[in-house]
Coordinates of C-alpha atoms in Angstrom, one line a residue:
M1 CA 68.9 76.6 110.4
E2 CA 71.5 79.4 112.1
M3 CA 71.9 81.5 109.0
N4 CA 75.9 82.7 109.2
A5 CA 77.9 84.6 107.4
F6 CA 82.0 85.2 106.8
I7 CA 83.4 88.9 105.1
T8 CA 86.5 90.0 104.6
G9 CA 87.7 93.2 105.5
A10 CA 85.8 93.7 108.6
D11 CA 88.0 96.1 110.5
R12 CA 86.5 99.2 109.2
G13 CA 84.6 101.6 106.5
L14 CA 82.0 99.4 104.6
G15 CA 83.5 96.0 106.2
F16 CA 82.6 97.1 109.5
A17 CA 78.8 98.6 108.6
L18 CA 78.4 95.6 106.7
T19 CA 79.1 93.3 110.0
D20 CA 76.5 95.3 111.7
G21 CA 74.3 95.8 109.7
L22 CA 74.8 91.7 109.1
L23 CA 74.4 91.5 113.4
K24 CA 71.0 93.9 114.3
R25 CA 69.6 91.5 111.7
G26 CA 70.3 88.2 113.5
W27 CA 72.7 86.9 111.8
Q28 CA 76.2 85.3 113.3
V29 CA 79.1 86.9 111.8
Y30 CA 82.8 85.6 111.3
A31 CA 84.5 88.5 110.7
G32 CA 88.1 88.8 108.9
Q33 CA 90.6 90.5 110.4
Y34 CA 93.6 93.0 109.8
L35 CA 93.5 95.1 112.2
P36 CA 93.8 93.7 115.6
D37 CA 94.6 97.4 117.3
W38 CA 91.7 98.9 115.4
P39 CA 89.1 98.8 118.6
D40 CA 85.2 99.2 116.3
L41 CA 85.2 95.0 116.1
S42 CA 86.0 94.2 119.6
R43 CA 83.3 96.6 121.4
L44 CA 81.0 95.4 118.5
A45 CA 81.7 92.1 119.6
G46 CA 81.2 93.8 123.4
Q47 CA 77.6 94.7 122.1
F48 CA 76.2 91.4 120.8
P49 CA 77.8 88.5 122.2
G50 CA 78.1 85.1 121.2
K51 CA 77.1 86.5 117.5
L52 CA 80.1 88.4 116.6
H53 CA 83.7 86.5 115.9
L54 CA 86.4 87.8 115.0
I55 CA 88.9 85.5 112.7
P56 CA 92.4 86.6 111.8
L57 CA 93.0 87.1 108.3
D58 CA 95.2 88.5 105.3
V59 CA 93.8 87.8 102.2
G60 CA 97.2 87.9 100.6
S61 CA 98.1 85.0 102.0
M62 CA 96.5 81.7 101.5
D63 CA 98.2 79.9 104.8
S64 CA 96.7 82.7 107.0
V65 CA 92.7 82.2 104.0
C66 CA 92.8 78.4 105.5
A67 CA 94.1 78.7 109.0
A68 CA 91.0 81.3 109.1
A69 CA 88.7 77.9 107.1
Q70 CA 89.7 76.1 110.1
A71 CA 88.8 78.3 112.3
V72 CA 85.4 78.9 110.9
T73 CA 85.2 75.3 110.4
A74 CA 85.7 74.3 114.3
A75 CA 82.8 76.7 115.2
T76 CA 80.2 76.0 112.6
D77 CA 79.5 73.7 110.1
H78 CA 78.7 76.1 107.5
L79 CA 78.2 79.3 106.1
D80 CA 75.3 80.6 104.1
V81 CA 77.0 84.0 102.6
L82 CA 80.6 85.1 102.0
I83 CA 81.0 88.7 101.7
N84 CA 84.6 89.3 99.4
N85 CA 85.0 93.0 100.5
A86 CA 88.6 93.0 101.4
G87 CA 90.7 95.7 98.9
V88 CA 93.2 97.9 98.4
V89 CA 94.0 100.9 96.6
S90 CA 97.7 103.2 96.2
Q91 CA 98.7 106.2 96.8
T92 CA 100.9 105.6 93.3
S93 CA 98.0 104.9 91.1
S94 CA 97.6 108.9 90.8
R95 CA 100.4 108.4 88.2
S96 CA 100.5 108.9 84.6
I97 CA 102.0 106.9 82.1
R98 CA 104.6 109.3 81.5
E99 CA 105.8 108.6 85.4
A100 CA 107.6 106.2 86.5
Q101 CA 104.8 103.3 87.9
D102 CA 105.4 101.7 90.5
Y103 CA 105.4 98.3 89.5
G104 CA 105.5 96.0 92.8
E105 CA 102.5 98.1 94.5
M106 CA 101.0 97.1 91.1
H107 CA 101.3 93.4 92.1
R108 CA 100.0 94.1 96.1
L109 CA 96.6 95.1 94.8
Y110 CA 96.6 92.2 91.7
D111 CA 97.1 90.1 95.0
I112 CA 95.0 91.0 97.4
N113 CA 92.1 92.6 95.2
T114 CA 91.7 89.7 92.6
L115 CA 93.5 86.5 94.0
G116 CA 92.7 87.5 97.8
P117 CA 89.0 87.0 96.5
L118 CA 89.2 83.9 95.0
R119 CA 91.6 82.3 97.7
V120 CA 88.8 83.3 100.1
V121 CA 85.9 81.3 97.9
E122 CA 88.4 78.2 97.3
A123 CA 89.2 78.4 101.0
F124 CA 85.9 78.9 102.1
L125 CA 84.0 76.4 99.9
P126 CA 83.3 73.2 102.2
L127 CA 81.7 75.6 104.5
M128 CA 79.1 77.2 101.8
D129 CA 78.7 73.8 99.6
R130 CA 76.4 72.7 103.2
G131 CA 74.7 76.5 103.8
T132 CA 70.6 76.8 102.9
M133 CA 72.0 80.2 100.5
R134 CA 75.4 79.7 98.8
R135 CA 75.2 83.6 98.8
L136 CA 78.9 84.6 97.4
C137 CA 79.3 88.0 97.0
F138 CA 82.3 90.3 95.9
V139 CA 82.4 94.3 97.0
S140 CA 83.9 95.9 93.3
S141 CA 84.1 98.9 91.3
E142 CA 83.0 101.3 88.5
A143 CA 86.3 101.2 88.2
G144 CA 86.4 97.5 86.5
S145 CA 84.0 98.7 84.3
I146 CA 86.4 98.7 81.0
E147 CA 83.4 100.0 79.0
R148 CA 83.0 103.3 81.4
S149 CA 86.6 103.8 81.8
K150 CA 87.0 107.4 81.7
R151 CA 90.2 107.2 83.6
T152 CA 93.9 108.3 82.4
N153 CA 95.7 106.9 85.6
M154 CA 95.1 104.4 88.5
Y155 CA 96.8 101.2 86.2
G156 CA 96.8 99.0 89.2
Y157 CA 93.8 99.9 90.8
T158 CA 91.3 99.8 87.5
M159 CA 92.8 96.4 86.0
S160 CA 92.6 94.8 90.1
K161 CA 88.7 95.5 89.8
A162 CA 88.8 94.7 86.2
A163 CA 90.5 91.1 86.7
L164 CA 88.0 90.2 90.0
N165 CA 84.8 90.5 87.3
M166 CA 86.7 88.2 84.7
G167 CA 87.1 86.0 88.0
V168 CA 83.5 86.0 89.2
K169 CA 82.2 85.3 86.1
I170 CA 84.1 82.4 86.2
L171 CA 82.8 81.5 89.8
F172 CA 80.0 81.9 88.7
N173 CA 79.9 79.6 85.0
H174 CA 81.1 76.8 87.1
L175 CA 79.2 77.5 90.6
R176 CA 75.4 78.6 89.9
P177 CA 75.0 75.2 88.5
E178 CA 75.3 73.6 91.5
G179 CA 73.1 76.6 92.7
Y180 CA 75.3 79.4 94.0
T181 CA 73.9 83.0 93.7
F182 CA 76.3 85.8 93.3
R183 CA 76.1 89.8 94.0
L184 CA 79.0 91.6 92.2
Y185 CA 78.4 95.1 93.8
H186 CA 80.0 99.0 93.1
P187 CA 80.0 100.4 96.6
G188 CA 80.4 104.2 95.7
W189 CA 82.6 106.5 96.5
L190 CA 82.9 105.9 100.0
K191 CA 84.9 108.0 103.3
S192 CA 87.2 104.7 104.3
Y193 CA 90.3 103.9 104.5
M194 CA 91.5 102.0 101.5
G195 CA 94.1 104.0 100.8
G196 CA 95.4 104.0 104.8
K197 CA 93.6 107.6 105.8
K198 CA 89.9 108.2 105.8
N199 CA 89.5 109.7 102.5
M200 CA 86.6 112.6 103.6
N201 CA 86.8 113.5 100.2
A202 CA 84.5 111.4 99.8
T203 CA 80.7 111.7 99.1
L204 CA 78.9 108.6 100.8
E205 CA 79.6 107.1 104.0
P206 CA 79.6 103.4 104.7
E207 CA 76.1 103.2 106.2
E208 CA 74.7 104.8 103.5
S209 CA 75.8 102.4 100.9
V210 CA 75.5 99.8 103.3
A211 CA 71.5 100.5 103.7
S212 CA 71.7 99.6 99.7
A213 CA 74.3 97.0 99.7
L214 CA 73.0 94.0 101.8
P215 CA 69.4 94.1 100.8
L216 CA 70.6 93.0 97.5
F217 CA 73.8 90.9 99.1
L218 CA 70.4 89.1 100.9
D219 CA 67.5 89.1 99.5
P220 CA 66.6 87.2 95.9
A221 CA 66.9 88.6 92.8
E222 CA 64.5 88.5 90.0
N223 CA 67.5 86.6 87.4
E224 CA 70.4 83.9 89.2
D225 CA 71.0 83.2 86.1
R226 CA 72.7 86.6 85.1
L227 CA 75.3 87.7 86.3
V228 CA 75.4 91.9 86.9
L229 CA 77.6 94.3 88.2
M230 CA 75.0 96.6 90.5
D231 CA 75.5 99.7 92.5
Y232 CA 74.5 101.4 95.5
K233 CA 71.5 103.3 93.5
G234 CA 70.4 99.8 92.5
E235 CA 71.4 100.9 89.1
E236 CA 73.3 98.0 86.4
W237 CA 76.6 98.8 85.1
P238 CA 79.0 97.8 81.3
W239 CA 81.6 95.2 81.9

């Protein structure tokens, strides 16, 4: 049976690099596209005719997520791997508690970073039920680790990632007995567009992180009954 993956936030950065890596491994990839005018995915589709399928997707909208699931269902009867990669950070994240917080922006971060993956899993679960791997992958962050938090700001982003980790744990409790396996990944500080512009101060190119992410996402784990947050160095992070 053909191996199929769906990935959110595939337009650029880590999502694009993951898409490229999966295609090079021979997978059929259904790529959630939020930026139709961004040319990279269309160019990649030309390099892999019949292998890359672009699916309009806004993880902040349940209507959009359901429409994406319907589009993928019309093209295939199953998915094997679902990668929840889409995420955002805010330009107002640097404010301390002695400054006025942008609570509307915090709600937006929670809606995309935390509720977005939950919407996607809910809508795509029927396709995943018919797959062979049943692998649910989530791009989280060290920012969601409560035990190792040293920050004095970034309330919205860090709280959204901590909440994502809890959501994944609840999914794990429910779906692991049904044969699902889970991956929770901290990709490192990437030169990506999460804040709108490419962050050139970061330390890693997306392709460097993908070199660690793809084996983690696709290979079996030593103990599938233990949910862990792993980083790009292969190190485990505490909750």
